[in-house]
XYZ file of C-alpha atoms in Angstrom:
774
model
C 29.225 -3.633 7.708
C 29.272 -7.409 7.317
C 32.509 -6.983 5.187
C 33.973 -4.945 8.035
C 33.314 -7.501 10.646
C 34.538 -10.217 8.702
C 37.717 -8.318 8.011
C 37.914 -7.954 11.897
C 37.574 -11.537 12.438
C 40.119 -12.533 9.941
C 42.705 -9.767 11.023
C 42.246 -10.378 14.743
C 44.147 -13.998 14.827
C 46.980 -12.350 12.849
C 47.760 -10.429 15.743
C 47.386 -13.018 18.522
C 50.506 -13.803 20.428
C 51.663 -17.278 19.985
C 51.993 -19.967 22.425
C 55.063 -19.359 24.804
C 56.263 -19.906 28.223
C 54.277 -17.544 30.359
C 53.802 -16.840 34.050
C 50.737 -14.831 35.132
C 48.814 -14.295 38.328
C 47.169 -12.122 40.883
C 48.299 -9.999 43.731
C 45.974 -9.831 46.981
C 45.925 -7.947 50.164
C 46.392 -10.711 52.957
C 44.051 -9.089 55.247
C 41.118 -8.628 53.140
C 41.693 -10.544 49.894
C 41.388 -7.297 47.772
C 43.466 -7.230 44.672
C 46.486 -4.608 44.710
C 46.646 -2.631 41.434
C 49.809 -1.167 39.970
C 52.182 -3.124 41.969
C 55.656 -4.097 40.449
C 56.274 -7.864 39.799
C 59.554 -8.863 38.831
C 61.483 -12.114 38.102
C 64.836 -11.828 40.061
C 68.067 -12.466 37.884
C 66.281 -11.280 34.747
C 65.215 -8.123 33.314
C 61.589 -9.312 33.204
C 59.225 -7.025 34.886
C 55.605 -5.814 34.782
C 52.904 -4.117 36.750
C 49.571 -5.329 37.932
C 46.294 -3.972 36.297
C 43.238 -2.584 38.337
C 42.292 -6.073 39.361
C 45.704 -7.069 40.377
C 46.533 -9.334 37.560
C 49.877 -9.701 35.898
C 51.352 -11.569 32.925
C 54.900 -12.072 31.825
C 56.034 -14.114 28.774
C 59.113 -15.437 26.909
C 60.551 -16.970 30.124
C 62.950 -19.854 30.198
C 61.977 -22.763 32.188
C 63.614 -23.241 35.530
C 63.288 -22.304 39.273
C 63.081 -18.540 40.016
C 62.057 -15.954 42.559
C 59.292 -13.514 42.002
C 59.736 -10.335 43.924
C 56.602 -8.221 44.397
C 56.888 -4.578 45.653
C 54.475 -1.769 46.498
C 54.660 1.203 48.857
C 52.408 0.432 51.753
C 53.172 -3.384 51.737
C 55.951 -5.569 52.652
C 58.187 -6.814 49.916
C 57.136 -10.506 48.824
C 59.681 -12.776 47.631
C 58.059 -16.154 46.284
C 59.871 -19.188 44.707
C 58.380 -20.588 41.624
C 59.088 -23.401 39.368
C 58.343 -22.484 35.725
C 57.705 -25.008 33.239
C 58.797 -24.713 29.407
C 56.248 -24.082 27.031
C 53.328 -23.917 29.480
C 51.136 -21.282 31.299
C 52.157 -20.932 34.823
C 49.835 -19.236 37.666
C 50.895 -17.815 40.713
C 48.643 -16.229 43.543
C 50.636 -14.011 45.897
C 49.571 -12.299 49.133
C 50.991 -9.039 50.417
C 50.982 -7.779 53.997
C 50.107 -4.100 54.497
C 52.552 -1.820 56.456
C 51.688 1.426 58.139
C 52.168 4.144 55.662
C 50.221 6.908 54.359
C 47.673 5.529 51.778
C 47.719 8.490 49.494
C 51.301 7.853 48.874
C 50.281 4.486 47.639
C 48.002 5.927 45.092
C 50.355 8.284 43.598
C 53.024 5.867 43.318
C 50.536 3.385 41.534
C 49.290 6.078 39.088
C 53.004 6.772 38.221
C 53.745 3.229 37.313
C 50.880 3.076 35.269
C 51.853 6.464 33.608
C 55.237 4.977 32.620
C 53.857 1.799 31.048
C 50.717 3.099 28.923
C 49.910 6.073 26.778
C 47.790 7.504 29.478
C 46.397 10.277 27.065
C 43.464 12.332 28.482
C 43.039 9.465 31.084
C 43.002 9.758 34.816
C 42.606 6.829 37.393
C 41.012 7.791 40.593
C 40.784 5.647 43.869
C 38.480 5.935 46.908
C 41.243 7.242 48.990
C 41.807 10.049 46.511
C 37.993 10.721 46.483
C 37.760 10.824 50.360
C 40.805 13.121 50.525
C 38.345 16.043 48.977
C 36.542 18.285 51.326
C 33.003 17.402 50.465
C 29.552 19.004 51.075
C 28.086 17.593 54.270
C 31.288 15.545 54.866
C 30.029 13.010 52.459
C 32.645 12.050 49.684
C 31.327 11.479 46.504
C 32.480 11.171 42.922
C 29.932 13.658 41.904
C 32.066 16.396 43.805
C 35.391 15.111 42.864
C 35.061 14.884 39.143
C 34.830 18.834 38.581
C 38.328 18.992 40.257
C 39.723 17.312 37.230
C 41.136 19.537 34.378
C 38.697 19.829 31.622
C 35.609 18.988 33.852
C 32.831 21.601 34.304
C 29.994 21.503 36.537
C 27.129 24.261 35.952
C 26.000 24.367 39.441
C 25.382 22.958 42.835
C 21.696 22.474 42.388
C 20.641 20.630 39.156
C 24.159 20.992 37.671
C 25.337 18.793 34.906
C 29.005 17.572 34.054
C 30.369 18.732 30.890
C 33.721 17.335 29.765
C 36.089 19.189 27.253
C 33.264 20.827 25.615
C 30.969 18.063 25.402
C 27.485 18.060 26.807
C 26.234 15.714 29.470
C 24.597 13.212 27.061
C 27.931 12.905 24.971
C 29.473 11.290 28.124
C 29.204 7.594 28.791
C 29.095 6.611 32.435
C 29.803 2.959 32.954
C 29.097 0.876 36.267
C 30.843 -2.515 36.197
C 30.599 -2.387 32.326
C 26.803 -1.359 32.273
C 25.720 2.069 30.937
C 23.958 4.172 33.547
C 21.576 6.914 32.532
C 21.545 10.063 34.773
C 23.634 8.745 37.483
C 23.656 12.017 39.701
C 20.796 13.217 41.867
C 18.939 16.361 41.223
C 20.799 18.272 44.032
C 23.852 17.982 41.847
C 26.365 17.167 44.717
C 25.771 13.368 45.027
C 25.878 10.461 42.781
C 24.221 6.925 42.924
C 27.694 5.538 43.404
C 29.069 4.700 47.035
C 32.629 5.708 47.482
C 33.451 2.842 49.988
C 32.293 0.361 47.292
C 34.622 1.578 44.505
C 37.519 -0.054 43.131
C 38.570 2.331 40.710
C 37.422 5.382 38.310
C 39.012 5.710 35.182
C 38.079 9.118 33.323
C 38.707 9.506 29.736
C 38.289 13.212 28.844
C 38.909 12.587 25.079
C 40.837 10.564 22.431
C 39.805 7.324 24.053
C 40.646 3.968 22.594
C 38.740 1.589 20.431
C 37.357 -0.360 23.590
C 35.038 2.394 24.049
C 32.390 3.730 21.601
C 28.877 5.083 21.342
C 29.614 8.644 22.647
C 31.397 11.637 21.157
C 32.851 13.270 24.120
C 34.083 11.446 27.128
C 33.989 7.869 29.100
C 33.643 7.700 32.858
C 34.357 3.905 33.722
C 33.437 3.075 37.284
C 34.304 -0.287 38.903
C 33.180 -1.691 42.293
C 35.148 -3.977 44.226
C 34.210 -7.239 45.572
C 33.045 -7.990 49.162
C 35.682 -8.785 52.072
C 36.897 -12.404 51.228
C 38.502 -12.696 54.588
C 35.923 -11.470 57.384
C 32.731 -9.861 57.893
C 32.986 -5.945 58.100
C 30.931 -2.818 57.192
C 30.458 0.874 57.978
C 27.593 3.101 58.875
C 27.561 6.965 58.566
C 25.098 9.764 59.104
C 25.150 13.493 58.347
C 22.664 16.234 57.887
C 22.602 15.408 54.193
C 22.225 11.620 54.212
C 22.890 8.344 56.072
C 24.242 5.172 54.524
C 25.348 1.596 55.434
C 27.777 -1.066 53.801
C 27.913 -4.604 54.926
C 30.216 -7.173 53.289
C 31.831 -10.654 53.957
C 32.633 -13.907 52.819
C 30.160 -16.702 52.311
C 33.152 -18.975 51.567
C 36.474 -17.713 52.923
C 39.433 -16.924 50.764
C 42.768 -18.719 51.186
C 45.991 -19.393 49.256
C 44.780 -22.623 47.898
C 40.919 -22.012 47.626
C 38.557 -19.522 46.017
C 35.982 -17.461 47.737
C 32.346 -16.474 47.732
C 31.599 -13.027 48.987
C 28.766 -10.320 49.146
C 28.775 -6.762 49.329
C 25.613 -4.596 50.248
C 25.222 -0.927 50.226
C 22.475 1.714 50.746
C 21.981 5.227 51.361
C 19.132 7.681 52.133
C 19.023 11.379 51.397
C 16.894 13.622 53.690
C 17.949 17.139 53.132
C 14.280 17.914 52.613
C 13.672 17.342 56.272
C 16.994 18.499 58.007
C 17.308 21.768 55.918
C 14.096 23.261 57.195
C 15.792 23.587 60.681
C 19.592 23.381 59.892
C 19.935 25.317 56.611
C 16.706 27.454 56.384
C 18.976 30.328 55.662
C 20.289 28.602 52.491
C 16.877 28.286 50.773
C 16.410 30.745 47.810
C 12.804 30.305 46.641
C 13.784 32.318 43.478
C 15.589 29.166 42.448
C 12.614 26.924 42.972
C 10.364 29.433 41.468
C 12.693 29.506 38.271
C 12.780 25.721 38.217
C 9.023 25.343 38.688
C 8.256 28.086 36.132
C 6.164 29.725 38.936
C 6.660 32.963 40.676
C 4.096 32.324 43.563
C 6.814 31.038 46.050
C 7.301 34.345 47.802
C 7.213 34.318 51.530
C 7.446 30.563 52.033
C 11.225 30.368 52.876
C 10.566 28.948 56.546
C 8.682 25.926 55.330
C 10.078 25.209 52.133
C 13.529 23.773 52.875
C 15.639 22.174 50.231
C 13.139 19.941 48.500
C 15.578 16.983 47.501
C 15.210 13.377 48.656
C 16.896 10.174 47.105
C 17.784 6.508 47.808
C 20.429 4.232 46.276
C 20.871 0.453 47.104
C 23.324 -1.714 45.415
C 24.254 -5.448 45.911
C 27.190 -7.679 44.571
C 27.766 -11.210 44.976
C 31.274 -12.436 43.838
C 33.120 -15.774 43.290
C 36.641 -15.623 42.874
C 38.546 -19.030 41.702
C 41.775 -20.356 42.530
C 43.372 -19.496 38.972
C 42.252 -15.884 38.899
C 39.009 -16.248 37.182
C 35.915 -14.586 38.720
C 32.078 -14.139 38.378
C 30.005 -11.368 39.747
C 26.189 -10.965 40.000
C 24.900 -7.409 40.668
C 21.756 -5.366 41.131
C 20.752 -1.825 42.051
C 17.694 0.245 42.577
C 18.273 4.102 42.571
C 15.600 6.900 42.990
C 15.362 10.612 43.210
C 12.656 13.200 44.031
C 12.556 17.044 43.991
C 9.254 18.419 45.269
C 8.372 22.078 45.596
C 5.149 22.288 47.362
C 3.033 20.965 44.819
C 4.120 23.420 42.111
C 6.502 20.961 40.531
C 7.255 17.278 41.276
C 9.983 15.525 39.798
C 10.686 11.817 40.212
C 13.008 9.330 38.678
C 13.745 5.789 39.175
C 16.748 3.501 37.664
C 16.688 -0.306 38.522
C 18.500 -3.138 36.984
C 21.450 -5.640 37.193
C 23.573 -7.948 35.559
C 26.644 -10.146 35.702
C 30.294 -9.949 34.577
C 33.040 -12.363 34.590
C 36.809 -13.045 33.731
C 37.925 -16.396 32.574
C 41.505 -17.119 32.768
C 42.000 -20.525 30.919
C 44.770 -22.461 32.092
C 45.918 -23.587 28.547
C 45.479 -20.319 26.590
C 47.300 -17.031 26.514
C 43.987 -15.193 26.084
C 41.829 -13.774 28.996
C 38.110 -13.313 28.334
C 35.823 -10.911 29.790
C 32.180 -10.582 29.545
C 29.173 -8.367 30.749
C 25.475 -8.994 30.560
C 23.303 -6.324 31.712
C 19.776 -4.906 31.942
C 18.670 -1.237 33.130
C 15.236 0.469 33.428
C 15.388 4.228 33.886
C 12.077 6.394 34.309
C 11.526 10.039 34.928
C 8.394 11.994 35.381
C 7.787 15.811 35.935
C 4.428 17.363 36.638
C 4.174 21.200 36.680
C 1.496 23.383 37.771
C 0.479 25.380 34.621
C 2.306 23.016 32.352
C 1.688 19.604 30.896
C 3.429 16.549 32.220
C 6.751 15.410 30.795
C 7.785 11.939 30.902
C 10.714 9.682 29.569
C 11.937 6.323 29.841
C 14.698 4.053 28.567
C 15.098 0.236 28.981
C 18.531 -0.820 27.704
C 19.953 -4.246 27.312
C 23.699 -4.721 26.884
C 26.078 -7.719 26.146
C 29.964 -7.396 25.718
C 32.757 -10.037 25.016
C 36.353 -8.873 25.170
C 39.398 -11.097 24.584
C 42.662 -10.002 25.753
C 45.879 -11.727 24.613
C 49.249 -10.903 26.577
C 52.849 -11.219 25.047
C 56.035 -9.785 25.824
C 55.737 -5.974 25.935
C 52.498 -6.174 23.743
C 48.705 -6.646 24.140
C 45.903 -7.306 21.982
C 42.216 -6.674 22.883
C 39.237 -7.393 20.655
C 35.635 -7.956 21.207
C 32.025 -7.508 20.373
C 29.219 -5.261 21.849
C 25.512 -5.389 21.501
C 23.314 -2.641 22.812
C 19.494 -2.520 22.415
C 17.241 0.094 24.076
C 13.637 1.158 24.205
C 12.734 4.608 24.442
C 9.465 6.160 25.599
C 9.247 10.092 25.364
C 6.452 12.560 26.001
C 6.905 16.367 25.695
C 4.908 19.675 25.335
C 6.977 22.578 24.207
C 6.251 26.252 25.293
C 3.996 26.907 22.277
C 1.961 23.912 22.983
C 3.383 21.573 20.161
C 3.268 17.734 21.328
C 6.351 15.518 20.851
C 6.164 11.731 21.242
C 8.772 9.135 20.367
C 8.474 5.414 21.141
C 11.249 3.614 19.556
C 13.291 0.449 19.845
C 16.947 0.205 18.321
C 19.947 -1.737 18.548
C 23.777 -0.896 18.105
C 26.342 -3.579 17.342
C 29.882 -3.004 17.489
C 33.197 -4.752 17.083
C 36.621 -3.377 18.192
C 40.359 -4.176 17.789
C 43.169 -2.673 19.856
C 46.772 -3.502 19.891
C 49.336 -2.143 22.376
C 53.095 -2.649 21.911
C 55.794 -1.339 24.080
C 58.746 -0.585 22.065
C 61.203 0.580 24.879
C 61.026 4.464 24.290
C 57.946 4.257 22.137
C 54.610 2.884 23.308
C 52.153 2.375 20.415
C 48.138 1.768 20.690
C 46.422 1.788 17.404
C 42.777 0.436 17.252
C 39.561 0.360 15.047
C 36.090 0.396 16.196
C 33.122 -0.581 13.737
C 29.661 0.944 14.791
C 26.402 -0.148 13.336
C 23.233 1.724 14.356
C 20.181 -0.447 13.201
C 17.552 2.292 13.279
C 19.703 4.473 10.993
C 20.805 1.544 8.902
C 24.295 3.213 9.104
C 27.778 1.872 9.680
C 30.524 3.981 11.383
C 34.151 3.153 10.916
C 36.160 4.709 13.713
C 39.952 4.465 13.559
C 41.827 5.293 16.799
C 45.471 5.994 17.681
C 47.438 6.847 20.927
C 51.227 6.835 21.394
C 53.874 7.902 23.882
C 57.510 8.553 23.344
C 59.806 8.457 26.437
C 62.406 11.180 25.925
C 63.759 10.105 29.481
C 62.793 8.308 32.490
C 61.284 11.630 33.726
C 60.062 13.212 30.350
C 57.218 11.597 28.084
C 55.483 13.087 25.083
C 52.051 11.677 24.070
C 49.243 12.258 21.747
C 45.856 10.506 20.787
C 43.190 11.026 18.251
C 39.959 9.167 16.753
C 36.870 9.539 15.307
C 33.502 8.948 17.314
C 29.774 8.761 16.936
C 26.600 8.237 18.807
C 22.829 7.951 18.422
C 21.339 8.722 21.659
C 19.875 12.116 22.295
C 19.048 13.889 25.606
C 16.048 16.216 26.151
C 18.436 18.306 28.009
C 19.330 21.307 25.943
C 22.656 23.277 26.046
C 20.779 26.523 25.971
C 19.304 25.475 29.594
C 20.552 27.277 32.669
C 19.042 24.470 34.808
C 16.833 21.612 33.994
C 16.296 18.795 36.242
C 14.274 16.787 33.748
C 16.767 14.420 32.057
C 15.324 12.371 29.320
C 16.628 10.254 26.518
C 15.504 9.347 23.034
C 17.147 7.588 20.019
C 18.297 9.507 17.306
C 15.906 10.558 14.481
C 14.780 8.437 11.522
C 13.129 11.110 9.715
C 15.060 13.504 7.431
C 17.075 16.124 9.192
C 18.858 19.171 7.747
C 22.305 20.861 7.978
C 22.131 23.765 10.372
C 20.544 26.771 8.905
C 19.634 25.141 5.696
C 17.098 22.772 3.852
C 19.775 20.586 2.656
C 19.382 16.829 3.969
C 22.277 15.678 6.117
C 24.634 12.842 4.804
C 23.649 10.927 8.216
C 21.385 11.014 11.092
C 24.242 10.476 13.629
C 26.169 12.767 16.103
C 29.624 12.824 15.195
C 32.993 13.974 16.249
C 36.875 13.704 16.119
C 39.416 14.399 18.712
C 43.105 15.353 18.563
C 45.188 15.394 21.785
C 48.822 16.219 22.401
C 51.067 16.754 25.511
C 53.652 15.624 27.802
C 54.156 14.306 31.322
C 57.194 15.318 33.477
C 58.394 13.888 36.872
C 60.161 16.643 38.792
C 60.753 14.093 41.425
C 59.491 10.853 42.782
C 56.983 13.133 44.563
C 56.047 15.472 41.951
C 54.252 14.829 38.642
C 53.319 17.372 35.951
C 50.869 16.693 33.054
C 50.096 19.129 30.234
C 47.705 18.525 27.345
C 46.139 20.537 24.516
C 43.246 19.346 22.683
C 40.768 19.958 19.939
C 37.252 18.318 19.336
C 35.537 18.937 16.210
C 31.600 18.219 16.567
C 30.787 17.721 12.915
C 26.921 17.106 13.667
C 25.092 17.502 16.932
C 21.058 16.851 17.122
C 18.590 18.451 19.272
C 14.735 18.554 19.932
C 13.185 21.205 18.011
C 12.072 23.290 21.044
C 10.815 26.231 18.685
C 8.600 23.943 16.720
C 5.310 25.747 15.946
C 3.441 23.565 13.395
C 2.900 19.996 12.938
C 4.912 20.242 9.648
C 7.915 21.578 11.340
C 10.838 19.229 11.822
C 11.193 17.479 15.112
C 15.048 17.795 15.434
C 17.362 20.455 14.447
C 21.096 20.244 14.098
C 24.131 22.317 15.046
C 27.895 21.967 14.645
C 30.550 22.993 17.089
C 33.973 22.425 18.433
C 36.049 22.685 21.618
C 39.833 23.352 22.334
C 41.897 24.370 25.314
C 44.873 23.585 27.442
C 44.775 21.341 30.636
C 47.774 21.452 33.135
C 47.870 19.475 36.453
C 50.369 18.925 39.231
C 50.486 16.023 41.640
C 52.580 16.322 44.940
C 52.633 13.644 47.624
C 55.370 12.894 50.274
C 55.643 10.112 52.919
C 55.262 12.825 55.805
C 51.566 12.811 54.805
C 51.324 15.896 52.691
C 49.501 15.822 49.519
C 48.442 18.627 47.086
C 46.789 18.609 43.643
C 46.726 21.763 41.472
C 44.786 21.659 38.100
C 44.196 24.611 35.647
C 42.223 24.528 32.398
C 42.027 27.121 29.505
C 38.983 26.138 27.525
C 36.914 27.154 24.661
C 33.401 25.750 23.339
C 31.497 27.173 20.485
C 28.041 26.026 18.891
C 26.760 27.053 15.405
C 22.955 26.688 14.781
C 22.984 27.869 11.188
C 22.510 31.626 12.067
C 25.202 32.471 14.525
C 28.171 30.884 16.412
C 27.722 31.169 20.304
C 29.166 29.668 23.450
C 27.207 26.970 25.229
C 25.949 27.794 28.786
C 28.892 25.579 30.176
C 31.649 27.536 28.534
C 33.924 28.279 31.132
C 37.236 30.135 29.947
C 39.388 29.781 33.062
C 39.099 26.986 35.646
C 41.403 26.601 38.600
C 41.241 23.913 41.269
C 43.652 23.430 44.275
C 43.161 20.609 46.620
C 45.743 20.006 49.549
C 45.476 17.599 52.630
C 47.790 16.801 55.496
C 47.775 13.678 57.612
C 49.325 13.850 60.981
C 49.218 12.298 64.729
C 51.046 9.540 66.268
C 48.624 7.038 64.404
C 48.025 9.239 61.489
C 44.591 9.746 63.116
C 44.179 13.225 62.094
C 43.718 14.745 58.467
C 42.964 18.388 57.405
C 42.178 19.160 53.901
C 41.043 22.040 51.604
C 39.830 22.769 48.287
C 39.674 26.319 46.560
C 37.986 26.662 43.129
C 38.157 29.443 40.863
C 36.152 29.638 37.572
C 35.289 32.413 35.220
C 31.699 33.318 34.635
C 29.199 31.293 32.501
C 27.710 33.007 29.427
C 24.095 34.128 29.227
C 21.775 35.848 26.796
C 21.449 39.401 27.780
C 17.862 41.238 28.123
C 17.542 43.710 25.320
C 14.054 45.156 26.537
C 10.453 44.343 27.719
C 7.202 44.438 26.174
C 3.444 43.711 27.033
C 1.735 40.660 25.707
C -1.802 41.825 24.983
C -4.338 39.142 24.605
C -5.970 39.751 21.381
C -8.105 36.492 21.400
C -11.068 38.249 23.163
C -11.141 41.632 22.090
C -14.407 42.253 23.785
C -12.875 41.788 27.147
C -9.473 43.259 26.457
C -8.644 46.945 26.712
C -5.967 47.389 24.070
C -5.559 51.047 24.780
C -5.346 51.367 28.566
C -5.114 47.831 29.818
C -1.903 45.971 30.938
C -0.757 42.798 29.364
C 1.692 40.345 30.624
C 5.204 41.705 30.947
C 7.405 39.743 28.795
C 11.326 39.887 28.069
C 12.893 40.724 24.885
C 16.155 38.898 24.682
C 19.187 40.329 22.845
C 19.606 38.574 19.248
C 23.347 37.806 20.283
C 23.081 34.569 22.129
C 24.955 34.135 25.221
C 26.825 37.304 24.675
C 26.986 38.124 28.295
C 29.105 36.590 31.191
C 28.246 36.233 34.827
C 30.817 37.220 37.595
C 33.798 35.038 38.588
C 32.778 32.169 40.585
C 35.369 31.183 43.589
C 34.752 28.912 46.823
C 36.729 27.579 49.518
C 35.861 23.992 51.188
C 37.750 22.713 54.192
C 37.370 19.796 56.300
C 38.868 18.127 59.591
C 38.970 14.559 60.019
C 39.617 12.556 63.310
C 39.824 8.732 63.472
C 39.271 6.943 66.860
C 40.754 3.487 67.011
C 38.897 0.827 69.210
C 40.807 -2.289 67.804
C 42.482 -3.157 64.642
C 39.272 -3.673 62.883
C 36.822 -1.014 64.233
C 37.218 2.906 64.295
C 35.167 5.798 64.461
C 35.570 8.620 61.953
C 34.287 12.098 62.739
C 34.444 14.747 59.920
C 33.642 18.560 60.493
C 33.377 20.346 57.266
C 32.475 23.970 55.840
C 31.346 24.317 52.400
C 31.920 28.002 50.980
C 34.033 28.834 54.177
C 34.113 32.664 53.537
C 30.440 32.521 52.233
C 31.068 33.683 48.885
C 27.803 34.927 47.150
C 28.405 33.285 43.856
C 25.759 34.242 41.148
C 23.525 31.316 39.588
C 21.542 33.710 37.517
C 19.741 36.863 37.617
C 15.961 37.370 37.420
C 15.287 39.385 34.209
C 12.281 41.041 35.533
C 13.118 41.831 39.063
C 16.855 41.961 38.532
C 17.126 39.911 41.786
C 20.356 37.911 41.988
C 19.892 33.959 42.636
C 22.809 32.509 44.284
C 24.404 29.226 44.759
C 25.028 27.425 48.142
C 26.043 29.926 51.107
C 28.138 28.757 53.877
C 27.347 25.323 54.953
C 28.829 23.856 58.015
C 28.157 20.188 58.843
C 29.271 17.135 61.158
C 29.579 13.559 59.843
C 30.316 10.507 61.833
C 30.919 7.074 60.506
C 31.605 3.716 62.278
C 33.767 1.026 60.436
C 34.093 -2.556 61.818
């Protein structure tokens, strides 16, 4: 590992782009000071042009000294034309402000995404903005990333209550969720419909469903990178909303006002409270299926309590951010959060988790260097507890520390990224399985990594090679992980692309791929004991979870308004590790291994027009398999076909009306079929047990073929109608009427094996939401 790190340090300077005449800067919204991503920056009279990144930053090199005009264009804003005097062999900085015009914002987003696709590989990568997320008809009228992610191709959710997200055949623990550069553990609430993230506070969401670059590591399936914005730099503003599901509030404003010749200090505060456990008793009592809660609580004594139970979910999320932005584009952020969740079924089962922490990140743009420096330092503490009647308590905690330094060097049509990352985490886990065997782990481990990623735009070919070095201290193991992505532009409208790489991770979840639903999500580090290859007594070569990815596809622009993306993928999970839930004796291993793979085809189509019409269509054909040493089987999230259709239309004299709909069709999830029943006779006290005429407990005999059956197809239509009432330029009232499961489809969640009773997912749920913005 030391040799690899030394080699990386030696090679990185070899790629560094030398000193040259350079123009860089930031593009901001004139009204709010918010950076504008993906807009085009062009030096008139030359062929030099580029697009801003998600932070509104741009860099142009190899410019001759002299006076030029910079032209900045982006749909939804007036074109800016600014005179600059560029000095030879120096780094020149320019801050530019754009004035917004009246145009459909969704067109802006599609335009920006298209610009990004033409200038980067964009393999298995989707960038989302708050405007796209709010376009989705959502449960309770509350837009949330947890409801939007399953719309994307390759992303599957197993249910509305306690469902987890699975991305291209990887389980939930194999996805890394980042918030402002910090890893979050279990960011989705127990109800499965809402996350801890506030849509109104987001700047961007980058979803990497596979083949991600060397900048990311520590997970073997996918990355979801979420960035929040700074508070309003020009004026105090905010929003407050309420619905039958939750109430939330956002306040933001400048402590020091932003202007063209000085920096700013701003603050952003958000908070929400979920109270469905109270409102559902009167509004949605018909939606309560006590069989579901009986299943979760592992207790069958809930019959007849429908009127009093309600939907027993409550949660609270609070986030704050203090931001300083300098005059030359450098910035510094401090952030903190407190998230909590509770699921309480009448004392039969009580689950609670809390997640708190904070950190800082910064972007440093030195005036005399072509290198931009980014850093993150964070701390998070997650704890979950479950108490069940008739079962032992379960608890899990993880305290994590993270430090990241990233250096980006810009040149003409090329970019070099390199950096170092340190992760340390304490795990504290206690669990008793169904046979009474106790499992406990208290551990502290560290992960150290270094990465190097290079991007070169060679006119038609975009090439992005990289390498990541991961060292896992608890395993005393290093993992060398090459990555590669490329795109070849056949024409302006047709682009072929591919990506691949090797990935590893040490973190393990208590959540098992065989569970239909499990609200208890705990974490522990990988085993330090000897583990064996699936179905054998042969020791494994290492104690890490590993995979490699291969993705290929193409993008085609049918017109300026229509884009098609097609990707085929293969993921080989060469080693997966889980807790041994069948442990009977103390000598049995604590962990078992599996192997698996996932492959499929993802197709998506975007259409957006200035008239206000927007539609998105996504289809996935997917296969996921696991091998436990005895048989190959599909995990519970294996959905062969998944189709999502989203459409929206904005209309009215002031674009004050918006109607939208989403329809989802998915093939049934697999399950293990029932082979028969038997009586469990208690032979421990033969004096009290009548083995001839007595009745024992009825037990289920499962088929030896794991997950050999399939549930019926799932389909659901959600619709919403939104109306905005404008009181002034800065204040408005937004009222949203929505209907979830509009035609009241009875989608099966599972079937009780003994009673043959179907447990269904959410029925028709109408709701009304009001939000005031000022």
